[in-house]
PDB file of C-alpha atoms and ligand atoms in Angstrom:
ATOM      1  CA  UNK G   1       0.328  -0.051  -0.483  1.00 39.00           C
ATOM      2  CA  UNK G   2       1.328   3.056  -1.381  1.00 44.00           C
ATOM      3  CA  UNK G   3       0.803   7.175  -2.309  1.00 47.00           C
ATOM      4  CA  UNK G   4      -2.556   8.698  -0.451  1.00 44.00           C
ATOM      5  CA  UNK G   5      -4.419   5.400   0.660  1.00 47.00           C
ATOM      6  CA  UNK G   6      -0.779   4.152   2.261  1.00 47.00           C
ATOM      7  CA  UNK G   7      -0.345   7.744   4.315  1.00 47.00           C
ATOM      8  CA  UNK G   8      -4.161   7.615   5.032  1.00 47.00           C
ATOM      9  CA  UNK G   9      -3.549   4.040   7.340  1.00 53.00           C
ATOM     10  CA  UNK G  10      -0.910   5.412   8.736  1.00 50.00           C
ATOM     11  CA  UNK G  11      -2.377   7.567   9.937  1.00 48.00           C
ATOM     12  CA  UNK G  12      -5.788   5.866  10.559  1.00 54.00           C
ATOM     13  CA  UNK G  13      -3.630   3.737  13.066  1.00 55.00           C
ATOM     14  CA  UNK G  14      -2.029   6.190  15.082  1.00 53.00           C
ATOM     15  CA  UNK G  15      -4.937   8.570  15.682  1.00 53.00           C
ATOM     16  CA  UNK G  16      -5.796   5.331  16.914  1.00 56.00           C
ATOM     17  CA  UNK G  17      -9.520   5.031  15.441  1.00 54.00           C
ATOM     18  CA  UNK G  18     -10.856   2.589  13.758  1.00 51.00           C
ATOM     19  CA  UNK G  19     -14.053   1.982  10.932  1.00 52.00           C
ATOM     20  CA  UNK G  20     -15.732   0.536  12.810  1.00 45.00           C
ATOM     21  CA  UNK G  21     -14.825   2.952  16.689  1.00 47.00           C
ATOM     22  CA  UNK G  22     -15.709   5.485  13.791  1.00 51.00           C
ATOM     23  CA  UNK G  23     -19.005   3.807  12.358  1.00 52.00           C
ATOM     24  CA  UNK G  24     -20.271   3.178  16.363  1.00 45.00           C
ATOM     25  CA  UNK G  25     -19.254   6.530  17.251  1.00 51.00           C
ATOM     26  CA  UNK G  26     -20.590   8.345  14.605  1.00 61.00           C
ATOM     27  CA  UNK G  27     -23.809   6.470  13.290  1.00 71.00           C
ATOM     28  CA  UNK G  28     -26.714   5.426  15.245  1.00 82.00           C
ATOM     29  CA  UNK G  29     -28.716   4.358  18.231  1.00 85.00           C
ATOM     30  CA  UNK G  30     -32.270   3.339  17.247  1.00 88.00           C
ATOM     31  CA  UNK G  31     -33.683   2.535  20.697  1.00 91.00           C
ATOM     32  CA  UNK G  32     -36.537  -0.798  21.946  1.00 92.00           C
ATOM     33  CA  UNK G  33     -39.182   1.486  20.394  1.00 94.00           C
ATOM     34  CA  UNK G  34     -40.723   2.838  22.560  1.00 93.00           C
ATOM     35  CA  UNK G  35     -44.488   3.029  21.183  1.00 94.00           C
ATOM     36  CA  UNK G  36     -46.721   0.449  19.090  1.00 93.00           C
ATOM     37  CA  UNK G  37     -48.987   1.995  16.542  1.00 94.00           C
ATOM     38  CA  UNK G  38     -52.800   0.351  15.225  1.00 92.00           C
ATOM     39  CA  UNK G  39     -54.243   0.601  12.350  1.00 93.00           C
ATOM     40  CA  UNK G  40     -57.378   2.851  12.371  1.00 93.00           C
ATOM     41  CA  UNK G  41     -59.979   0.388  10.453  1.00 92.00           C
ATOM     42  CA  UNK G  42     -61.786   2.751   8.648  1.00 93.00           C
ATOM     43  CA  UNK G  43     -58.654   4.771   7.018  1.00 93.00           C
ATOM     44  CA  UNK G  44     -57.650   1.366   5.610  1.00 88.00           C
ATOM     45  CA  UNK G  45     -58.591   1.883   1.629  1.00 90.00           C
ATOM     46  CA  UNK G  46     -57.357   5.090   0.909  1.00 91.00           C
ATOM     47  CA  UNK G  47     -53.316   5.760  -0.462  1.00 90.00           C
ATOM     48  CA  UNK G  48     -52.830   6.876   2.513  1.00 93.00           C
ATOM     49  CA  UNK G  49     -54.555   4.196   5.799  1.00 93.00           C
ATOM     50  CA  UNK G  50     -54.637   6.471   9.910  1.00 95.00           C
ATOM     51  CA  UNK G  51     -52.616   5.002  11.991  1.00 95.00           C
ATOM     52  CA  UNK G  52     -53.344   5.650  15.782  1.00 90.00           C
ATOM     53  CA  UNK G  53     -50.930   4.720  18.717  1.00 90.00           C
ATOM     54  CA  UNK G  54     -51.664   2.219  20.705  1.00 86.00           C
ATOM     55  CA  UNK G  55     -49.294   2.640  23.649  1.00 82.00           C
ATOM     56  CA  UNK G  56     -46.423   3.637  24.541  1.00 83.00           C
ATOM     57  CA  UNK G  57     -43.263   2.725  27.287  1.00 79.00           C
ATOM     58  CA  UNK G  58     -42.801   5.584  29.932  1.00 68.00           C
ATOM     59  CA  UNK G  59     -44.860   8.250  28.109  1.00 69.00           C
ATOM     60  CA  UNK G  60     -48.096   9.993  29.085  1.00 72.00           C
ATOM     61  CA  UNK G  61     -50.344   7.686  27.591  1.00 75.00           C
ATOM     62  CA  UNK G  62     -53.557  10.825  27.771  1.00 81.00           C
ATOM     63  CA  UNK G  63     -51.407  12.012  24.709  1.00 85.00           C
ATOM     64  CA  UNK G  64     -51.662   9.312  22.466  1.00 84.00           C
ATOM     65  CA  UNK G  65     -54.175  11.177  20.575  1.00 87.00           C
ATOM     66  CA  UNK G  66     -52.560  14.138  19.174  1.00 91.00           C
ATOM     67  CA  UNK G  67     -51.326  12.859  16.635  1.00 94.00           C
ATOM     68  CA  UNK G  68     -52.041  11.159  13.497  1.00 94.00           C
ATOM     69  CA  UNK G  69     -49.346   8.586  12.339  1.00 97.00           C
ATOM     70  CA  UNK G  70     -48.847   7.513   9.184  1.00 97.00           C
ATOM     71  CA  UNK G  71     -46.963   4.986   7.192  1.00 97.00           C
ATOM     72  CA  UNK G  72     -45.012   6.769   4.243  1.00 98.00           C
ATOM     73  CA  UNK G  73     -43.082   4.694   1.708  1.00 97.00           C
ATOM     74  CA  UNK G  74     -39.493   5.525   0.676  1.00 98.00           C
ATOM     75  CA  UNK G  75     -36.868   5.950  -2.732  1.00 97.00           C
ATOM     76  CA  UNK G  76     -35.191   3.509  -1.415  1.00 97.00           C
ATOM     77  CA  UNK G  77     -38.775   1.227  -0.172  1.00 97.00           C
ATOM     78  CA  UNK G  78     -38.856   1.389   3.658  1.00 97.00           C
ATOM     79  CA  UNK G  79     -41.311   2.489   5.489  1.00 97.00           C
ATOM     80  CA  UNK G  80     -40.767   4.673   8.252  1.00 98.00           C
ATOM     81  CA  UNK G  81     -43.562   6.123  10.282  1.00 98.00           C
ATOM     82  CA  UNK G  82     -45.082  10.105  10.311  1.00 98.00           C
ATOM     83  CA  UNK G  83     -46.375  11.559  13.250  1.00 98.00           C
ATOM     84  CA  UNK G  84     -49.120  14.887  12.674  1.00 98.00           C
ATOM     85  CA  UNK G  85     -49.461  16.891  14.988  1.00 97.00           C
ATOM     86  CA  UNK G  86     -51.380  19.887  13.403  1.00 97.00           C
ATOM     87  CA  UNK G  87     -52.000  22.935  15.316  1.00 97.00           C
ATOM     88  CA  UNK G  88     -54.999  24.719  13.489  1.00 95.00           C
ATOM     89  CA  UNK G  89     -54.947  27.790  11.429  1.00 95.00           C
ATOM     90  CA  UNK G  90     -50.621  26.925  12.271  1.00 98.00           C
ATOM     91  CA  UNK G  91     -48.821  29.661   9.555  1.00 98.00           C
ATOM     92  CA  UNK G  92     -45.811  27.337  10.123  1.00 98.00           C
ATOM     93  CA  UNK G  93     -44.919  23.297  10.240  1.00 98.00           C
ATOM     94  CA  UNK G  94     -41.782  22.066  11.730  1.00 98.00           C
ATOM     95  CA  UNK G  95     -40.167  19.032  10.581  1.00 98.00           C
ATOM     96  CA  UNK G  96     -38.344  17.863  13.191  1.00 98.00           C
ATOM     97  CA  UNK G  97     -35.398  15.015  12.875  1.00 98.00           C
ATOM     98  CA  UNK G  98     -34.609  13.701  17.315  1.00 97.00           C
ATOM     99  CA  UNK G  99     -31.283  12.294  17.474  1.00 95.00           C
ATOM    100  CA  UNK G 100     -29.615   9.030  16.963  1.00 92.00           C
ATOM    101  CA  UNK G 101     -30.414   7.507  20.563  1.00 92.00           C
ATOM    102  CA  UNK G 102     -34.550   7.977  20.954  1.00 95.00           C
ATOM    103  CA  UNK G 103     -37.388   7.984  18.787  1.00 96.00           C
ATOM    104  CA  UNK G 104     -40.480   9.475  18.169  1.00 96.00           C
ATOM    105  CA  UNK G 105     -42.861   7.283  20.649  1.00 94.00           C
ATOM    106  CA  UNK G 106     -39.983   9.007  23.337  1.00 93.00           C
ATOM    107  CA  UNK G 107     -40.115  11.995  22.028  1.00 94.00           C
ATOM    108  CA  UNK G 108     -43.569  12.483  21.441  1.00 94.00           C
ATOM    109  CA  UNK G 109     -44.409  15.142  25.597  1.00 92.00           C
ATOM    110  CA  UNK G 110     -42.137  17.230  23.307  1.00 94.00           C
ATOM    111  CA  UNK G 111     -43.976  17.125  20.498  1.00 96.00           C
ATOM    112  CA  UNK G 112     -47.019  17.858  21.718  1.00 95.00           C
ATOM    113  CA  UNK G 113     -46.456  21.068  23.332  1.00 94.00           C
ATOM    114  CA  UNK G 114     -43.623  22.910  20.871  1.00 97.00           C
ATOM    115  CA  UNK G 115     -46.473  22.406  18.275  1.00 97.00           C
ATOM    116  CA  UNK G 116     -48.770  23.729  21.322  1.00 96.00           C
ATOM    117  CA  UNK G 117     -47.042  26.673  22.439  1.00 96.00           C
ATOM    118  CA  UNK G 118     -45.567  27.700  19.648  1.00 98.00           C
ATOM    119  CA  UNK G 119     -49.228  27.452  17.838  1.00 98.00           C
ATOM    120  CA  UNK G 120     -47.481  25.257  14.926  1.00 98.00           C
ATOM    121  CA  UNK G 121     -47.475  22.637  12.822  1.00 98.00           C
ATOM    122  CA  UNK G 122     -44.966  19.901  13.841  1.00 98.00           C
ATOM    123  CA  UNK G 123     -44.492  16.913  11.495  1.00 98.00           C
ATOM    124  CA  UNK G 124     -41.340  14.287  12.291  1.00 98.00           C
ATOM    125  CA  UNK G 125     -40.392  10.829  11.930  1.00 98.00           C
ATOM    126  CA  UNK G 126     -39.003   8.192  13.199  1.00 98.00           C
ATOM    127  CA  UNK G 127     -35.411   7.304  11.219  1.00 97.00           C
ATOM    128  CA  UNK G 128     -35.590   3.767   9.008  1.00 95.00           C
ATOM    129  CA  UNK G 129     -34.661   0.913  11.139  1.00 93.00           C
ATOM    130  CA  UNK G 130     -36.161   3.055  13.947  1.00 96.00           C
ATOM    131  CA  UNK G 131     -39.083   2.760  16.741  1.00 96.00           C
ATOM    132  CA  UNK G 132     -42.065   1.212  13.663  1.00 96.00           C
ATOM    133  CA  UNK G 133     -39.932   2.251  10.438  1.00 97.00           C
ATOM    134  CA  UNK G 134     -38.788  -1.389   8.563  1.00 97.00           C
ATOM    135  CA  UNK G 135     -35.192  -1.345   6.737  1.00 93.00           C
ATOM    136  CA  UNK G 136     -31.683  -0.291   8.569  1.00 88.00           C
ATOM    137  CA  UNK G 137     -30.687   2.904   9.817  1.00 88.00           C
ATOM    138  CA  UNK G 138     -27.527   4.098   7.628  1.00 86.00           C
ATOM    139  CA  UNK G 139     -26.419   8.108   6.533  1.00 87.00           C
ATOM    140  CA  UNK G 140     -28.019   7.888   2.930  1.00 88.00           C
ATOM    141  CA  UNK G 141     -31.532   6.107   4.324  1.00 92.00           C
ATOM    142  CA  UNK G 142     -31.390   9.301   6.826  1.00 94.00           C
ATOM    143  CA  UNK G 143     -31.688  11.447   3.070  1.00 95.00           C
ATOM    144  CA  UNK G 144     -33.965   9.289   1.768  1.00 97.00           C
ATOM    145  CA  UNK G 145     -36.025   8.906   4.938  1.00 98.00           C
ATOM    146  CA  UNK G 146     -36.816  13.506   4.809  1.00 98.00           C
ATOM    147  CA  UNK G 147     -36.786  13.560   1.299  1.00 98.00           C
ATOM    148  CA  UNK G 148     -39.993  10.995   1.834  1.00 98.00           C
ATOM    149  CA  UNK G 149     -41.766  12.840   4.414  1.00 98.00           C
ATOM    150  CA  UNK G 150     -41.002  16.517   2.509  1.00 98.00           C
ATOM    151  CA  UNK G 151     -43.217  15.190  -0.561  1.00 98.00           C
ATOM    152  CA  UNK G 152     -45.835  13.548   1.916  1.00 98.00           C
ATOM    153  CA  UNK G 153     -46.293  16.837   3.814  1.00 98.00           C
ATOM    154  CA  UNK G 154     -46.211  18.923   0.958  1.00 98.00           C
ATOM    155  CA  UNK G 155     -48.133  16.447  -1.208  1.00 97.00           C
ATOM    156  CA  UNK G 156     -50.307  14.773   0.703  1.00 96.00           C
ATOM    157  CA  UNK G 157     -51.004  16.918   4.343  1.00 97.00           C
ATOM    158  CA  UNK G 158     -50.841  19.866   2.337  1.00 96.00           C
ATOM    159  CA  UNK G 159     -48.661  22.219   3.860  1.00 98.00           C
ATOM    160  CA  UNK G 160     -47.043  24.985   1.579  1.00 98.00           C
ATOM    161  CA  UNK G 161     -43.154  24.400   1.397  1.00 98.00           C
ATOM    162  CA  UNK G 162     -42.775  27.777   2.035  1.00 97.00           C
ATOM    163  CA  UNK G 163     -44.544  27.093   5.293  1.00 98.00           C
ATOM    164  CA  UNK G 164     -41.602  24.161   6.228  1.00 98.00           C
ATOM    165  CA  UNK G 165     -39.558  25.104   8.693  1.00 98.00           C
ATOM    166  CA  UNK G 166     -36.770  21.775   9.318  1.00 98.00           C
ATOM    167  CA  UNK G 167     -35.629  20.993  12.856  1.00 98.00           C
ATOM    168  CA  UNK G 168     -32.971  18.680  13.312  1.00 98.00           C
ATOM    169  CA  UNK G 169     -31.210  17.924  16.308  1.00 97.00           C
ATOM    170  CA  UNK G 170     -28.289  16.341  17.361  1.00 94.00           C
ATOM    171  CA  UNK G 171     -27.551  13.440  14.004  1.00 93.00           C
ATOM    172  CA  UNK G 172     -30.196  14.839  12.893  1.00 96.00           C
ATOM    173  CA  UNK G 173     -28.706  18.626  11.973  1.00 97.00           C
ATOM    174  CA  UNK G 174     -27.611  15.976   9.186  1.00 95.00           C
ATOM    175  CA  UNK G 175     -30.945  14.993   7.151  1.00 97.00           C
ATOM    176  CA  UNK G 176     -31.689  18.700   8.020  1.00 98.00           C
ATOM    177  CA  UNK G 177     -28.400  20.617   6.373  1.00 98.00           C
ATOM    178  CA  UNK G 178     -28.787  17.718   3.460  1.00 97.00           C
ATOM    179  CA  UNK G 179     -32.525  18.787   2.739  1.00 98.00           C
ATOM    180  CA  UNK G 180     -32.179  22.411   3.242  1.00 98.00           C
ATOM    181  CA  UNK G 181     -29.137  23.096   0.634  1.00 98.00           C
ATOM    182  CA  UNK G 182     -31.214  21.498  -2.030  1.00 97.00           C
ATOM    183  CA  UNK G 183     -34.537  22.403  -1.070  1.00 98.00           C
ATOM    184  CA  UNK G 184     -34.515  26.457  -1.643  1.00 97.00           C
ATOM    185  CA  UNK G 185     -38.168  26.378  -0.964  1.00 97.00           C
ATOM    186  CA  UNK G 186     -38.249  26.127   2.889  1.00 98.00           C
ATOM    187  CA  UNK G 187     -38.994  28.661   5.153  1.00 98.00           C
ATOM    188  CA  UNK G 188     -36.070  28.591   7.410  1.00 98.00           C
ATOM    189  CA  UNK G 189     -33.821  25.243   8.873  1.00 98.00           C
ATOM    190  CA  UNK G 190     -33.338  24.985  13.276  1.00 98.00           C
ATOM    191  CA  UNK G 191     -29.934  22.869  13.903  1.00 98.00           C
ATOM    192  CA  UNK G 192     -30.132  21.998  17.386  1.00 98.00           C
ATOM    193  CA  UNK G 193     -26.539  20.454  18.599  1.00 96.00           C
ATOM    194  CA  UNK G 194     -25.737  19.998  16.104  1.00 96.00           C
ATOM    195  CA  UNK G 195     -22.846  17.992  14.556  1.00 93.00           C
ATOM    196  CA  UNK G 196     -19.929  19.986  11.621  1.00 92.00           C
ATOM    197  CA  UNK G 197     -18.997  17.148  10.013  1.00 85.00           C
ATOM    198  CA  UNK G 198     -18.864  13.181  12.263  1.00 78.00           C
ATOM    199  CA  UNK G 199     -15.569  12.645  11.545  1.00 71.00           C
ATOM    200  CA  UNK G 200     -15.193  16.470  13.884  1.00 77.00           C
ATOM    201  CA  UNK G 201     -16.815  15.241  16.155  1.00 76.00           C
ATOM    202  CA  UNK G 202     -14.495  12.197  16.768  1.00 71.00           C
ATOM    203  CA  UNK G 203     -10.630  14.318  15.480  1.00 69.00           C
ATOM    204  CA  UNK G 204      -9.686  18.101  14.953  1.00 69.00           C
ATOM    205  CA  UNK G 205      -7.639  15.591  11.873  1.00 67.00           C
ATOM    206  CA  UNK G 206      -8.852  16.092   8.790  1.00 66.00           C
ATOM    207  CA  UNK G 207      -6.809  12.608   7.437  1.00 62.00           C
ATOM    208  CA  UNK G 208      -9.672  10.564   8.010  1.00 63.00           C
ATOM    209  CA  UNK G 209     -12.111  12.862   5.081  1.00 66.00           C
ATOM    210  CA  UNK G 210     -13.178   9.271   3.772  1.00 64.00           C
ATOM    211  CA  UNK G 211     -14.689   8.031   6.535  1.00 69.00           C
ATOM    212  CA  UNK G 212     -17.007  11.017   7.010  1.00 76.00           C
ATOM    213  CA  UNK G 213     -20.345  11.736   7.014  1.00 81.00           C
ATOM    214  CA  UNK G 214     -23.160  13.710   7.154  1.00 87.00           C
ATOM    215  CA  UNK G 215     -20.859  16.743   6.002  1.00 90.00           C
ATOM    216  CA  UNK G 216     -23.242  19.330   6.969  1.00 95.00           C
ATOM    217  CA  UNK G 217     -20.202  21.891   7.226  1.00 94.00           C
ATOM    218  CA  UNK G 218     -19.571  22.429   3.484  1.00 94.00           C
ATOM    219  CA  UNK G 219     -23.855  21.718   2.845  1.00 97.00           C
ATOM    220  CA  UNK G 220     -24.924  24.660   4.961  1.00 98.00           C
ATOM    221  CA  UNK G 221     -23.395  26.923   2.397  1.00 98.00           C
ATOM    222  CA  UNK G 222     -26.039  26.883   0.065  1.00 98.00           C
ATOM    223  CA  UNK G 223     -28.825  27.163   2.467  1.00 98.00           C
ATOM    224  CA  UNK G 224     -31.032  29.408   1.175  1.00 98.00           C
ATOM    225  CA  UNK G 225     -33.041  30.401   4.119  1.00 98.00           C
ATOM    226  CA  UNK G 226     -32.052  32.767   7.731  1.00 98.00           C
ATOM    227  CA  UNK G 227     -30.659  28.969  10.043  1.00 98.00           C
ATOM    228  CA  UNK G 228     -30.763  29.265  13.695  1.00 98.00           C
ATOM    229  CA  UNK G 229     -28.138  27.409  15.408  1.00 98.00           C
ATOM    230  CA  UNK G 230     -28.256  26.756  20.068  1.00 98.00           C
ATOM    231  CA  UNK G 231     -25.601  24.844  20.509  1.00 98.00           C
ATOM    232  CA  UNK G 232     -24.877  24.269  25.133  1.00 97.00           C
ATOM    233  CA  UNK G 233     -21.646  25.863  25.821  1.00 97.00           C
ATOM    234  CA  UNK G 234     -21.613  22.880  27.888  1.00 96.00           C
ATOM    235  CA  UNK G 235     -22.177  20.011  25.585  1.00 94.00           C
ATOM    236  CA  UNK G 236     -19.318  17.159  25.700  1.00 92.00           C
ATOM    237  CA  UNK G 237     -20.565  15.553  23.092  1.00 90.00           C
ATOM    238  CA  UNK G 238     -20.880  18.360  20.593  1.00 92.00           C
ATOM    239  CA  UNK G 239     -18.559  21.125  21.097  1.00 92.00           C
ATOM    240  CA  UNK G 240     -19.827  24.111  20.934  1.00 97.00           C
ATOM    241  CA  UNK G 241     -17.912  24.374  18.240  1.00 95.00           C
ATOM    242  CA  UNK G 242     -19.115  22.415  16.286  1.00 95.00           C
ATOM    243  CA  UNK G 243     -22.073  24.893  16.306  1.00 97.00           C
ATOM    244  CA  UNK G 244     -20.248  27.905  16.539  1.00 98.00           C
ATOM    245  CA  UNK G 245     -18.726  26.637  12.740  1.00 97.00           C
ATOM    246  CA  UNK G 246     -21.594  26.470  11.653  1.00 98.00           C
ATOM    247  CA  UNK G 247     -22.959  29.377  12.671  1.00 98.00           C
ATOM    248  CA  UNK G 248     -19.765  30.919  10.601  1.00 98.00           C
ATOM    249  CA  UNK G 249     -19.912  28.555   7.827  1.00 97.00           C
ATOM    250  CA  UNK G 250     -24.241  30.439   7.383  1.00 98.00           C
ATOM    251  CA  UNK G 251     -24.463  32.760   4.006  1.00 98.00           C
ATOM    252  CA  UNK G 252     -24.848  36.434   5.163  1.00 98.00           C
ATOM    253  CA  UNK G 253     -28.237  37.186   4.925  1.00 97.00           C
ATOM    254  CA  UNK G 254     -29.143  33.164   5.959  1.00 98.00           C
ATOM    255  CA  UNK G 255     -27.830  34.385   9.332  1.00 98.00           C
ATOM    256  CA  UNK G 256     -29.961  35.040  12.782  1.00 98.00           C
ATOM    257  CA  UNK G 257     -29.701  35.456  16.047  1.00 97.00           C
ATOM    258  CA  UNK G 258     -27.807  32.322  17.292  1.00 98.00           C
ATOM    259  CA  UNK G 259     -29.174  31.277  20.846  1.00 98.00           C
ATOM    260  CA  UNK G 260     -25.882  29.214  22.555  1.00 98.00           C
ATOM    261  CA  UNK G 261     -26.729  28.341  25.414  1.00 96.00           C
ATOM    262  CA  UNK G 262     -25.352  28.784  29.393  1.00 94.00           C
ATOM    263  CA  UNK G 263     -24.625  26.016  31.244  1.00 93.00           C
ATOM    264  CA  UNK G 264     -26.276  23.276  29.377  1.00 94.00           C
ATOM    265  CA  UNK G 265     -24.871  19.911  27.423  1.00 94.00           C
ATOM    266  CA  UNK G 266     -26.203  17.863  24.701  1.00 93.00           C
ATOM    267  CA  UNK G 267     -29.409  17.217  26.245  1.00 90.00           C
ATOM    268  CA  UNK G 268     -31.115  19.109  27.878  1.00 90.00           C
ATOM    269  CA  UNK G 269     -31.687  22.114  27.002  1.00 93.00           C
ATOM    270  CA  UNK G 270     -35.204  23.453  27.245  1.00 84.00           C
ATOM    271  CA  UNK G 271     -35.846  20.222  28.705  1.00 77.00           C
ATOM    272  CA  UNK G 272     -35.023  21.317  32.723  1.00 74.00           C
ATOM    273  CA  UNK G 273     -37.419  23.743  33.669  1.00 77.00           C
ATOM    274  CA  UNK G 274     -34.896  27.084  34.030  1.00 76.00           C
ATOM    275  CA  UNK G 275     -34.230  26.846  31.226  1.00 85.00           C
ATOM    276  CA  UNK G 276     -37.211  25.855  28.756  1.00 91.00           C
ATOM    277  CA  UNK G 277     -39.174  29.272  28.921  1.00 92.00           C
ATOM    278  CA  UNK G 278     -35.997  30.937  27.116  1.00 94.00           C
ATOM    279  CA  UNK G 279     -35.421  28.263  24.554  1.00 96.00           C
ATOM    280  CA  UNK G 280     -39.742  28.405  24.306  1.00 96.00           C
ATOM    281  CA  UNK G 281     -38.964  32.605  24.006  1.00 96.00           C
ATOM    282  CA  UNK G 282     -35.812  32.648  21.585  1.00 97.00           C
ATOM    283  CA  UNK G 283     -38.300  29.903  19.141  1.00 98.00           C
ATOM    284  CA  UNK G 284     -40.674  32.454  19.269  1.00 98.00           C
ATOM    285  CA  UNK G 285     -38.323  34.842  18.441  1.00 98.00           C
ATOM    286  CA  UNK G 286     -37.024  32.977  15.074  1.00 98.00           C
ATOM    287  CA  UNK G 287     -41.218  32.235  13.966  1.00 98.00           C
ATOM    288  CA  UNK G 288     -41.458  35.940  14.327  1.00 98.00           C
ATOM    289  CA  UNK G 289     -38.605  36.970  12.593  1.00 98.00           C
ATOM    290  CA  UNK G 290     -39.304  34.742   9.913  1.00 98.00           C
ATOM    291  CA  UNK G 291     -42.931  35.910   9.727  1.00 97.00           C
ATOM    292  CA  UNK G 292     -41.905  39.060   9.798  1.00 96.00           C
ATOM    293  CA  UNK G 293     -39.452  38.478   6.951  1.00 91.00           C
ATOM    294  CA  UNK G 294     -41.425  36.542   4.164  1.00 77.00           C
TER     295      UNK G 294
HETATM  296  C1  NAG C   1     -25.108   8.647  20.029  1.00 51.46           C
HETATM  297  O1  NAG C   1     -25.441   7.971  21.436  1.00 51.46           O
HETATM  298  C2  NAG C   1     -25.298   7.381  22.065  1.00 51.46           C
HETATM  299  C3  NAG C   1     -25.699   7.127  22.806  1.00 51.46           C
HETATM  300  O2  NAG C   1     -26.575   7.142  23.767  1.00 51.46           O
HETATM  301  C4  NAG C   1     -24.312   8.504  22.582  1.00 51.46           C
HETATM  302  O3  NAG C   1     -22.920   7.873  23.337  1.00 51.46           O
HETATM  303  C5  NAG C   1     -23.446   9.393  21.147  1.00 51.46           C
HETATM  304  O4  NAG C   1     -22.859  10.442  22.610  1.00 51.46           O
HETATM  305  C6  NAG C   1     -24.813   9.634  19.905  1.00 51.46           C
HETATM  306  N1  NAG C   1     -23.908  10.342  19.299  1.00 51.46           N
HETATM  307  C7  NAG C   1     -23.755  11.773  18.692  1.00 51.46           C
HETATM  308  C8  NAG C   1     -23.839  11.985  17.899  1.00 51.46           C
HETATM  309  O5  NAG C   1     -25.059  12.825  19.645  1.00 51.46           O
HETATM  310  C1  NAG C   2     -15.294  23.083  24.071  1.00 51.46           C
HETATM  311  O1  NAG C   2     -14.098  23.248  23.066  1.00 51.46           O
HETATM  312  C2  NAG C   2     -12.543  23.890  24.401  1.00 51.46           C
HETATM  313  C3  NAG C   2     -11.828  24.423  22.770  1.00 51.46           C
HETATM  314  O2  NAG C   2     -11.446  22.893  22.581  1.00 51.46           O
HETATM  315  C4  NAG C   2     -12.839  23.602  24.946  1.00 51.46           C
HETATM  316  O3  NAG C   2     -12.188  24.483  25.212  1.00 51.46           O
HETATM  317  C5  NAG C   2     -13.746  23.745  25.742  1.00 51.46           C
HETATM  318  O4  NAG C   2     -13.049  23.177  27.092  1.00 51.46           O
HETATM  319  C6  NAG C   2     -14.913  22.098  25.120  1.00 51.46           C
HETATM  320  N1  NAG C   2     -16.631  22.363  25.585  1.00 51.46           N
HETATM  321  C7  NAG C   2     -16.270  21.492  26.660  1.00 51.46           C
HETATM  322  C8  NAG C   2     -18.038  21.585  27.895  1.00 51.46           C
HETATM  323  O5  NAG C   2     -15.993  20.612  26.584  1.00 51.46           O
END
């Protein structure tokens, strides 16, 4: 082995990484599904039958009726559940891509409160291999998943493309930035605890670029909507330098006041009592900005 490949190999060994550790650290940890779905028999003959959430594990079952669920086919033949939280007369629709170790059952009450407190529709989905979805979780599949959900939301649910705000949390920044870079009709993008790229979470060396996934830092330059970056300054899983780098890379006309959250880590923004009100207020401020600048 010589040339570039040999050099890469040496660097790779020196830096102590293997492809397996890179993949394991970067990719997906689907939890055991936290919910089950039951087809609504009255809709069995529709193009997209509806499903009801039958039960949650460790979630408030009383909320179950808050979402309509559909199974949406992706371009590569997987089926992913799409959870729709409608808010009457909403101006905006948030399409939410969650983090790597959760699913729509575990996220359910957050979606309900985003919808109710911000007066928006929330369209959430599970990646291939997560929750009630079929298939395997891979980087490429998450792109097909979000594309299928976007198309379903605009064509079947009837939400205007320019009412849609893509919201990516953590690993969800990957599919969200991917779509935002090529779908220029969307209204907004929120990147919450996101990453510059997979490999940059692990090392500042560029030598392992061949193993990289979710190159958000390159794609975010092609975004064309006002974009809100949110990151906790105590995040030890994805350092705040990732949020700051994404902010810097945004085109100037897409920059809105970022939200650097004091004393918060990777998974606790908007959840604990004291920072929740501030989090919601920042989101509301962003929606108002979008409303005023359309
Ligand atoms: C993905 O989930 C695992 C397991 O919870 C966690 O250790 C890891 O830090 C997560 N990775 C990212 C990028 O959030
Ligand atoms: C983030 O990275 C900077 C620079 O390497 C470091 O000083 C800081 O402690 C890191 N933050 C956390 C919470 O680990």
